[in-house]
Amino acid sequence: SQKIEQNSEALNIQEGKTATLTCNYTNYSPAYLQWYRQDPGRGPVFLLLIRENEKEKRKERLKVTFDTTLKQSLFHITASQPADSATYLCALAPNAGNNRKLIWGLGTSLAVNP
Amino acid sequence: DTGVSQDPRHKITKRGQNVTFRCDPISEHNRLYWYRQTLGQGPEFLTYFQNEAQLEKSRLLSDRFSAERPKGSFSTLEIQRTEQGDSAMYLCASPGASTDTQYFGPGTRLTVL
């Protein structure tokens, strides 16, 4: 069956450290993968998109990698801050068929402690 | 603020009542999505519009659910005869024309008592 999985346990890290979140998928050949941030009671906010032919993308303190052999994307937040505390969702666009419908992971909760 | 608005932000209703939610997407975006999200879960796709045409509906969308986008601008999602299992956050999103980045609204939190 097709699945997309994120770390199910909450991640607690100390301020200033690098947070690394994982997104694994099976039985897809995604055209691209996206990462979103979601705060409690609010809609997800787009952060980064990485395409199947890209290995790495950066935006300020954020870095995303995409390994289509391992079927995995890693999301890094460097020099983390308490304001980075949120749930982070990955979503992929399946290559086959309708690319318009994203498949979502359950999200990983990140807490950055001061 | 993503430019996508939803109304109301919160709705509490009794089981069996009908509810209607509204989404106003970014004005130049012709695609619009509805999702449902429950606690600890990612968004679940419900339905998708291209302009006024409803192009896809999830199997999650029972016949109690109906969505419209009559003029290709705002959209409404109606739930008839609500059940407690309908309690969730209902999210609307509109992607850009040249990208599939989803710009989400703030959501409507539905509680069915």
PDB file of C-alpha atoms in Angstrom:
ATOM      1  CA  SER A   1       0.000   0.000   0.000  1.00  0.00           C
ATOM      2  CA  GLN A   2       1.053   3.600  -0.453  1.00  0.00           C
ATOM      3  CA  LYS A   3       2.221   5.351   2.704  1.00  0.00           C
ATOM      4  CA  ILE A   4       3.875   8.536   3.857  1.00  0.00           C
ATOM      5  CA  GLU A   5       5.348   8.532   7.357  1.00  0.00           C
ATOM      6  CA  GLN A   6       6.822  11.160   9.626  1.00  0.00           C
ATOM      7  CA  ASN A   7       8.455  10.771  13.043  1.00  0.00           C
ATOM      8  CA  SER A   8       5.470   9.999  15.214  1.00  0.00           C
ATOM      9  CA  GLU A   9       7.081  11.105  18.468  1.00  0.00           C
ATOM     10  CA  ALA A  10       7.450  14.755  19.348  1.00  0.00           C
ATOM     11  CA  LEU A  11      10.921  16.172  18.957  1.00  0.00           C
ATOM     12  CA  ASN A  12      12.345  18.226  21.839  1.00  0.00           C
ATOM     13  CA  ILE A  13      15.577  20.099  21.288  1.00  0.00           C
ATOM     14  CA  GLN A  14      17.549  22.860  22.913  1.00  0.00           C
ATOM     15  CA  GLU A  15      17.594  26.343  21.445  1.00  0.00           C
ATOM     16  CA  GLY A  16      20.485  26.828  19.043  1.00  0.00           C
ATOM     17  CA  LYS A  17      20.672  23.177  18.015  1.00  0.00           C
ATOM     18  CA  THR A  18      19.681  21.783  14.622  1.00  0.00           C
ATOM     19  CA  ALA A  19      16.312  20.059  14.384  1.00  0.00           C
ATOM     20  CA  THR A  20      16.033  17.242  11.852  1.00  0.00           C
ATOM     21  CA  LEU A  21      12.639  15.871  10.849  1.00  0.00           C
ATOM     22  CA  THR A  22      12.101  12.841   8.636  1.00  0.00           C
ATOM     23  CA  CYS A  23       9.541  12.038   5.969  1.00  0.00           C
ATOM     24  CA  ASN A  24       9.544   8.557   4.451  1.00  0.00           C
ATOM     25  CA  TYR A  25       7.294   7.278   1.725  1.00  0.00           C
ATOM     26  CA  THR A  26       6.597   3.960   0.032  1.00  0.00           C
ATOM     27  CA  ASN A  27       5.124   3.030  -3.322  1.00  0.00           C
ATOM     28  CA  TYR A  28       5.127   6.553  -4.737  1.00  0.00           C
ATOM     29  CA  SER A  29       7.282   8.242  -7.325  1.00  0.00           C
ATOM     30  CA  PRO A  30       6.656  11.829  -6.279  1.00  0.00           C
ATOM     31  CA  ALA A  31       6.959  14.712  -8.695  1.00  0.00           C
ATOM     32  CA  TYR A  32       7.854  16.865  -5.691  1.00  0.00           C
ATOM     33  CA  LEU A  33       7.618  17.021  -1.950  1.00  0.00           C
ATOM     34  CA  GLN A  34       6.647  19.974   0.227  1.00  0.00           C
ATOM     35  CA  TRP A  35       7.093  20.928   3.854  1.00  0.00           C
ATOM     36  CA  TYR A  36       4.585  22.986   5.800  1.00  0.00           C
ATOM     37  CA  ARG A  37       4.462  24.454   9.291  1.00  0.00           C
ATOM     38  CA  GLN A  38       1.258  24.344  11.300  1.00  0.00           C
ATOM     39  CA  ASP A  39       0.566  26.146  14.561  1.00  0.00           C
ATOM     40  CA  PRO A  40      -2.293  25.035  16.833  1.00  0.00           C
ATOM     41  CA  GLY A  41      -5.706  26.071  15.533  1.00  0.00           C
ATOM     42  CA  ARG A  42      -4.343  27.456  12.274  1.00  0.00           C
ATOM     43  CA  GLY A  43      -3.962  26.278   8.703  1.00  0.00           C
ATOM     44  CA  PRO A  44      -0.634  24.916   7.415  1.00  0.00           C
ATOM     45  CA  VAL A  45       1.855  27.439   6.038  1.00  0.00           C
ATOM     46  CA  PHE A  46       4.064  26.506   3.070  1.00  0.00           C
ATOM     47  CA  LEU A  47       7.808  26.450   3.753  1.00  0.00           C
ATOM     48  CA  LEU A  48       9.717  24.666   0.982  1.00  0.00           C
ATOM     49  CA  LEU A  49       9.171  22.576  -2.139  1.00  0.00           C
ATOM     50  CA  ILE A  50      11.770  20.169  -3.542  1.00  0.00           C
ATOM     51  CA  ARG A  51      11.415  18.429  -6.905  1.00  0.00           C
ATOM     52  CA  GLU A  52      12.347  14.866  -7.780  1.00  0.00           C
ATOM     53  CA  ASN A  53      15.452  15.988  -9.676  1.00  0.00           C
ATOM     54  CA  GLU A  54      16.720  18.161  -6.807  1.00  0.00           C
ATOM     55  CA  LYS A  55      18.872  16.889  -3.978  1.00  0.00           C
ATOM     56  CA  GLU A  56      18.743  19.873  -1.648  1.00  0.00           C
ATOM     57  CA  LYS A  57      16.919  23.176  -1.155  1.00  0.00           C
ATOM     58  CA  ARG A  58      17.678  25.952   1.300  1.00  0.00           C
ATOM     59  CA  LYS A  59      15.781  28.933   2.607  1.00  0.00           C
ATOM     60  CA  GLU A  60      17.347  30.979   5.381  1.00  0.00           C
ATOM     61  CA  ARG A  61      17.734  28.568   8.348  1.00  0.00           C
ATOM     62  CA  LEU A  62      15.778  25.807   6.617  1.00  0.00           C
ATOM     63  CA  LYS A  63      17.201  23.002   4.508  1.00  0.00           C
ATOM     64  CA  VAL A  64      15.378  20.159   2.799  1.00  0.00           C
ATOM     65  CA  THR A  65      16.952  17.104   1.192  1.00  0.00           C
ATOM     66  CA  PHE A  66      15.284  14.585  -1.087  1.00  0.00           C
ATOM     67  CA  ASP A  67      16.640  11.088  -1.682  1.00  0.00           C
ATOM     68  CA  THR A  68      14.470   9.243  -4.191  1.00  0.00           C
ATOM     69  CA  THR A  69      16.540   6.072  -3.746  1.00  0.00           C
ATOM     70  CA  LEU A  70      15.913   5.957  -0.005  1.00  0.00           C
ATOM     71  CA  LYS A  71      12.417   7.408  -0.558  1.00  0.00           C
ATOM     72  CA  GLN A  72      13.097   9.965   2.125  1.00  0.00           C
ATOM     73  CA  SER A  73      13.130  13.685   2.708  1.00  0.00           C
ATOM     74  CA  LEU A  74      14.888  15.333   5.627  1.00  0.00           C
ATOM     75  CA  PHE A  75      13.931  18.774   6.927  1.00  0.00           C
ATOM     76  CA  HIS A  76      16.504  20.683   8.950  1.00  0.00           C
ATOM     77  CA  ILE A  77      16.137  23.839  11.017  1.00  0.00           C
ATOM     78  CA  THR A  78      19.521  25.212  12.005  1.00  0.00           C
ATOM     79  CA  ALA A  79      20.099  27.522  14.976  1.00  0.00           C
ATOM     80  CA  SER A  80      16.632  26.626  16.212  1.00  0.00           C
ATOM     81  CA  GLN A  81      14.594  29.104  18.233  1.00  0.00           C
ATOM     82  CA  PRO A  82      11.607  28.672  20.556  1.00  0.00           C
ATOM     83  CA  ALA A  83       9.505  30.386  17.858  1.00  0.00           C
ATOM     84  CA  ASP A  84      10.195  27.384  15.611  1.00  0.00           C
ATOM     85  CA  SER A  85       8.050  25.239  17.912  1.00  0.00           C
ATOM     86  CA  ALA A  86       5.164  23.931  15.807  1.00  0.00           C
ATOM     87  CA  THR A  87       3.996  20.858  13.920  1.00  0.00           C
ATOM     88  CA  TYR A  88       5.754  20.256  10.606  1.00  0.00           C
ATOM     89  CA  LEU A  89       3.943  18.408   7.843  1.00  0.00           C
ATOM     90  CA  CYS A  90       5.343  16.860   4.704  1.00  0.00           C
ATOM     91  CA  ALA A  91       3.203  16.405   1.621  1.00  0.00           C
ATOM     92  CA  LEU A  92       4.002  14.768  -1.677  1.00  0.00           C
ATOM     93  CA  ALA A  93       2.564  15.056  -5.150  1.00  0.00           C
ATOM     94  CA  PRO A  94       2.306  11.580  -6.707  1.00  0.00           C
ATOM     95  CA  ASN A  95       3.912  11.449 -10.112  1.00  0.00           C
ATOM     96  CA  ALA A  96       1.295   9.224 -11.645  1.00  0.00           C
ATOM     97  CA  GLY A  97      -2.150  10.555 -12.328  1.00  0.00           C
ATOM     98  CA  ASN A  98      -3.362  13.767 -10.811  1.00  0.00           C
ATOM     99  CA  ASN A  99      -0.482  15.814  -9.492  1.00  0.00           C
ATOM    100  CA  ARG A 100      -2.867  18.337  -8.014  1.00  0.00           C
ATOM    101  CA  LYS A 101      -3.831  16.248  -5.006  1.00  0.00           C
ATOM    102  CA  LEU A 102      -1.233  16.195  -2.275  1.00  0.00           C
ATOM    103  CA  ILE A 103      -0.741  13.214   0.010  1.00  0.00           C
ATOM    104  CA  TRP A 104      -0.026  14.354   3.580  1.00  0.00           C
ATOM    105  CA  GLY A 105       1.925  12.899   6.470  1.00  0.00           C
ATOM    106  CA  LEU A 106       0.602  13.100  10.025  1.00  0.00           C
ATOM    107  CA  GLY A 107       3.129  15.739  11.040  1.00  0.00           C
ATOM    108  CA  THR A 108       5.886  15.881  13.628  1.00  0.00           C
ATOM    109  CA  SER A 109       5.599  18.145  16.646  1.00  0.00           C
ATOM    110  CA  LEU A 110       8.755  20.128  17.377  1.00  0.00           C
ATOM    111  CA  ALA A 111       9.415  21.856  20.682  1.00  0.00           C
ATOM    112  CA  VAL A 112      12.470  24.114  20.991  1.00  0.00           C
ATOM    113  CA  ASN A 113      13.338  24.751  24.600  1.00  0.00           C
ATOM    114  CA  PRO A 114      14.990  28.017  25.655  1.00  0.00           C
TER     115      PRO A 114
ATOM    116  CA  ASP B   1      -1.963  36.071   6.344  1.00  0.00           C
ATOM    117  CA  THR B   2      -2.042  33.972   3.156  1.00  0.00           C
ATOM    118  CA  GLY B   3      -4.866  35.909   1.524  1.00  0.00           C
ATOM    119  CA  VAL B   4      -7.312  33.006   1.878  1.00  0.00           C
ATOM    120  CA  SER B   5     -10.185  33.671   4.281  1.00  0.00           C
ATOM    121  CA  GLN B   6     -12.709  31.325   5.800  1.00  0.00           C
ATOM    122  CA  ASP B   7     -15.911  31.988   7.678  1.00  0.00           C
ATOM    123  CA  PRO B   8     -16.870  31.215  10.342  1.00  0.00           C
ATOM    124  CA  ARG B   9     -13.710  30.423  12.268  1.00  0.00           C
ATOM    125  CA  HIS B  10     -15.618  28.324  14.778  1.00  0.00           C
ATOM    126  CA  LYS B  11     -18.973  26.583  14.604  1.00  0.00           C
ATOM    127  CA  ILE B  12     -20.685  24.624  17.345  1.00  0.00           C
ATOM    128  CA  THR B  13     -23.814  22.782  16.320  1.00  0.00           C
ATOM    129  CA  LYS B  14     -26.074  20.025  17.533  1.00  0.00           C
ATOM    130  CA  ARG B  15     -26.166  16.648  15.884  1.00  0.00           C
ATOM    131  CA  GLY B  16     -28.606  16.587  12.993  1.00  0.00           C
ATOM    132  CA  GLN B  17     -28.291  20.275  12.109  1.00  0.00           C
ATOM    133  CA  ASN B  18     -27.000  21.560   8.782  1.00  0.00           C
ATOM    134  CA  VAL B  19     -23.939  23.799   8.596  1.00  0.00           C
ATOM    135  CA  THR B  20     -22.373  25.797   5.790  1.00  0.00           C
ATOM    136  CA  PHE B  21     -18.838  27.132   5.584  1.00  0.00           C
ATOM    137  CA  ARG B  22     -17.450  29.691   3.202  1.00  0.00           C
ATOM    138  CA  CYS B  23     -13.995  30.086   1.669  1.00  0.00           C
ATOM    139  CA  ASP B  24     -12.706  33.113  -0.221  1.00  0.00           C
ATOM    140  CA  PRO B  25      -9.498  32.129  -2.055  1.00  0.00           C
ATOM    141  CA  ILE B  26      -6.829  34.423  -3.427  1.00  0.00           C
ATOM    142  CA  SER B  27      -8.668  36.257  -6.196  1.00  0.00           C
ATOM    143  CA  GLU B  28      -6.511  35.322  -9.181  1.00  0.00           C
ATOM    144  CA  HIS B  29      -6.237  31.635  -8.221  1.00  0.00           C
ATOM    145  CA  ASN B  30      -8.603  29.449 -10.199  1.00  0.00           C
ATOM    146  CA  ARG B  31      -8.058  26.251  -8.223  1.00  0.00           C
ATOM    147  CA  LEU B  32      -9.571  25.627  -4.790  1.00  0.00           C
ATOM    148  CA  TYR B  33      -9.338  22.676  -2.426  1.00  0.00           C
ATOM    149  CA  TRP B  34     -11.236  21.625   0.668  1.00  0.00           C
ATOM    150  CA  TYR B  35      -9.554  19.463   3.303  1.00  0.00           C
ATOM    151  CA  ARG B  36     -10.607  18.069   6.651  1.00  0.00           C
ATOM    152  CA  GLN B  37      -8.158  17.702   9.511  1.00  0.00           C
ATOM    153  CA  THR B  38      -8.617  16.026  12.880  1.00  0.00           C
ATOM    154  CA  LEU B  39      -6.256  16.248  15.834  1.00  0.00           C
ATOM    155  CA  GLY B  40      -2.930  14.552  15.241  1.00  0.00           C
ATOM    156  CA  GLN B  41      -3.648  13.915  11.585  1.00  0.00           C
ATOM    157  CA  GLY B  42      -2.576  15.546   8.368  1.00  0.00           C
ATOM    158  CA  PRO B  43      -5.122  17.243   6.118  1.00  0.00           C
ATOM    159  CA  GLU B  44      -7.409  14.831   4.255  1.00  0.00           C
ATOM    160  CA  PHE B  45      -8.458  15.814   0.755  1.00  0.00           C
ATOM    161  CA  LEU B  46     -12.207  16.313   0.346  1.00  0.00           C
ATOM    162  CA  THR B  47     -12.783  17.996  -2.998  1.00  0.00           C
ATOM    163  CA  TYR B  48     -11.180  20.174  -5.669  1.00  0.00           C
ATOM    164  CA  PHE B  49     -12.449  22.907  -7.990  1.00  0.00           C
ATOM    165  CA  GLN B  50     -10.975  24.362 -11.141  1.00  0.00           C
ATOM    166  CA  ASN B  51     -12.903  27.596 -11.569  1.00  0.00           C
ATOM    167  CA  GLU B  52     -16.551  26.600 -11.012  1.00  0.00           C
ATOM    168  CA  ALA B  53     -16.082  22.956 -12.001  1.00  0.00           C
ATOM    169  CA  GLN B  54     -15.828  20.390  -9.226  1.00  0.00           C
ATOM    170  CA  LEU B  55     -13.248  18.026 -10.704  1.00  0.00           C
ATOM    171  CA  GLU B  56     -12.724  15.516  -7.948  1.00  0.00           C
ATOM    172  CA  LYS B  57     -14.413  14.355  -4.773  1.00  0.00           C
ATOM    173  CA  SER B  58     -12.948  12.084  -2.148  1.00  0.00           C
ATOM    174  CA  ARG B  59     -14.704   8.924  -1.100  1.00  0.00           C
ATOM    175  CA  LEU B  60     -14.636  10.563   2.359  1.00  0.00           C
ATOM    176  CA  LEU B  61     -17.262  12.984   1.084  1.00  0.00           C
ATOM    177  CA  SER B  62     -20.529  11.235   1.829  1.00  0.00           C
ATOM    178  CA  ASP B  63     -23.778  12.357   0.275  1.00  0.00           C
ATOM    179  CA  ARG B  64     -24.337  14.575   3.325  1.00  0.00           C
ATOM    180  CA  PHE B  65     -21.518  16.793   2.089  1.00  0.00           C
ATOM    181  CA  SER B  66     -21.842  19.147  -0.846  1.00  0.00           C
ATOM    182  CA  ALA B  67     -19.534  21.831  -2.134  1.00  0.00           C
ATOM    183  CA  GLU B  68     -20.097  24.575  -4.650  1.00  0.00           C
ATOM    184  CA  ARG B  69     -18.153  27.310  -6.336  1.00  0.00           C
ATOM    185  CA  PRO B  70     -20.852  28.969  -8.390  1.00  0.00           C
ATOM    186  CA  LYS B  71     -18.921  31.786 -10.011  1.00  0.00           C
ATOM    187  CA  GLY B  72     -15.446  30.395  -9.755  1.00  0.00           C
ATOM    188  CA  SER B  73     -14.604  32.707  -6.874  1.00  0.00           C
ATOM    189  CA  PHE B  74     -15.724  31.869  -3.317  1.00  0.00           C
ATOM    190  CA  SER B  75     -16.753  28.345  -2.382  1.00  0.00           C
ATOM    191  CA  THR B  76     -19.158  26.878   0.152  1.00  0.00           C
ATOM    192  CA  LEU B  77     -19.065  23.527   1.882  1.00  0.00           C
ATOM    193  CA  GLU B  78     -22.338  22.298   3.361  1.00  0.00           C
ATOM    194  CA  ILE B  79     -22.776  19.390   5.735  1.00  0.00           C
ATOM    195  CA  GLN B  80     -26.302  18.159   6.192  1.00  0.00           C
ATOM    196  CA  ARG B  81     -27.545  16.203   9.208  1.00  0.00           C
ATOM    197  CA  THR B  82     -24.243  16.632  11.040  1.00  0.00           C
ATOM    198  CA  GLU B  83     -22.835  13.757  13.073  1.00  0.00           C
ATOM    199  CA  GLN B  84     -20.336  13.841  15.923  1.00  0.00           C
ATOM    200  CA  GLY B  85     -17.770  12.266  13.606  1.00  0.00           C
ATOM    201  CA  ASP B  86     -17.915  15.404  11.457  1.00  0.00           C
ATOM    202  CA  SER B  87     -16.174  17.373  14.220  1.00  0.00           C
ATOM    203  CA  ALA B  88     -12.906  18.540  12.688  1.00  0.00           C
ATOM    204  CA  MET B  89     -11.083  21.514  11.257  1.00  0.00           C
ATOM    205  CA  TYR B  90     -12.208  22.243   7.697  1.00  0.00           C
ATOM    206  CA  LEU B  91      -9.490  23.861   5.640  1.00  0.00           C
ATOM    207  CA  CYS B  92      -9.667  25.618   2.318  1.00  0.00           C
ATOM    208  CA  ALA B  93      -6.592  26.096   0.136  1.00  0.00           C
ATOM    209  CA  SER B  94      -5.863  27.755  -3.183  1.00  0.00           C
ATOM    210  CA  PRO B  95      -2.665  26.993  -5.078  1.00  0.00           C
ATOM    211  CA  GLY B  96      -0.967  29.511  -7.302  1.00  0.00           C
ATOM    212  CA  ALA B  97      -1.408  29.277 -11.067  1.00  0.00           C
ATOM    213  CA  SER B  98       2.143  28.186 -11.755  1.00  0.00           C
ATOM    214  CA  THR B  99       2.797  26.251  -8.599  1.00  0.00           C
ATOM    215  CA  ASP B 100       1.184  23.608  -6.497  1.00  0.00           C
ATOM    216  CA  THR B 101       2.050  25.370  -3.270  1.00  0.00           C
ATOM    217  CA  GLN B 102      -1.129  25.332  -1.231  1.00  0.00           C
ATOM    218  CA  TYR B 103      -2.077  28.617   0.438  1.00  0.00           C
ATOM    219  CA  PHE B 104      -4.348  27.666   3.293  1.00  0.00           C
ATOM    220  CA  GLY B 105      -7.011  29.661   5.026  1.00  0.00           C
ATOM    221  CA  PRO B 106      -7.223  29.746   8.819  1.00  0.00           C
ATOM    222  CA  GLY B 107      -9.808  26.948   8.844  1.00  0.00           C
ATOM    223  CA  THR B 108     -13.266  26.503  10.330  1.00  0.00           C
ATOM    224  CA  ARG B 109     -13.322  24.473  13.527  1.00  0.00           C
ATOM    225  CA  LEU B 110     -16.579  22.466  13.662  1.00  0.00           C
ATOM    226  CA  THR B 111     -17.800  20.915  16.895  1.00  0.00           C
ATOM    227  CA  VAL B 112     -20.868  18.703  16.718  1.00  0.00           C
ATOM    228  CA  LEU B 113     -22.457  18.092  20.114  1.00  0.00           C
TER     229      LEU B 113
END
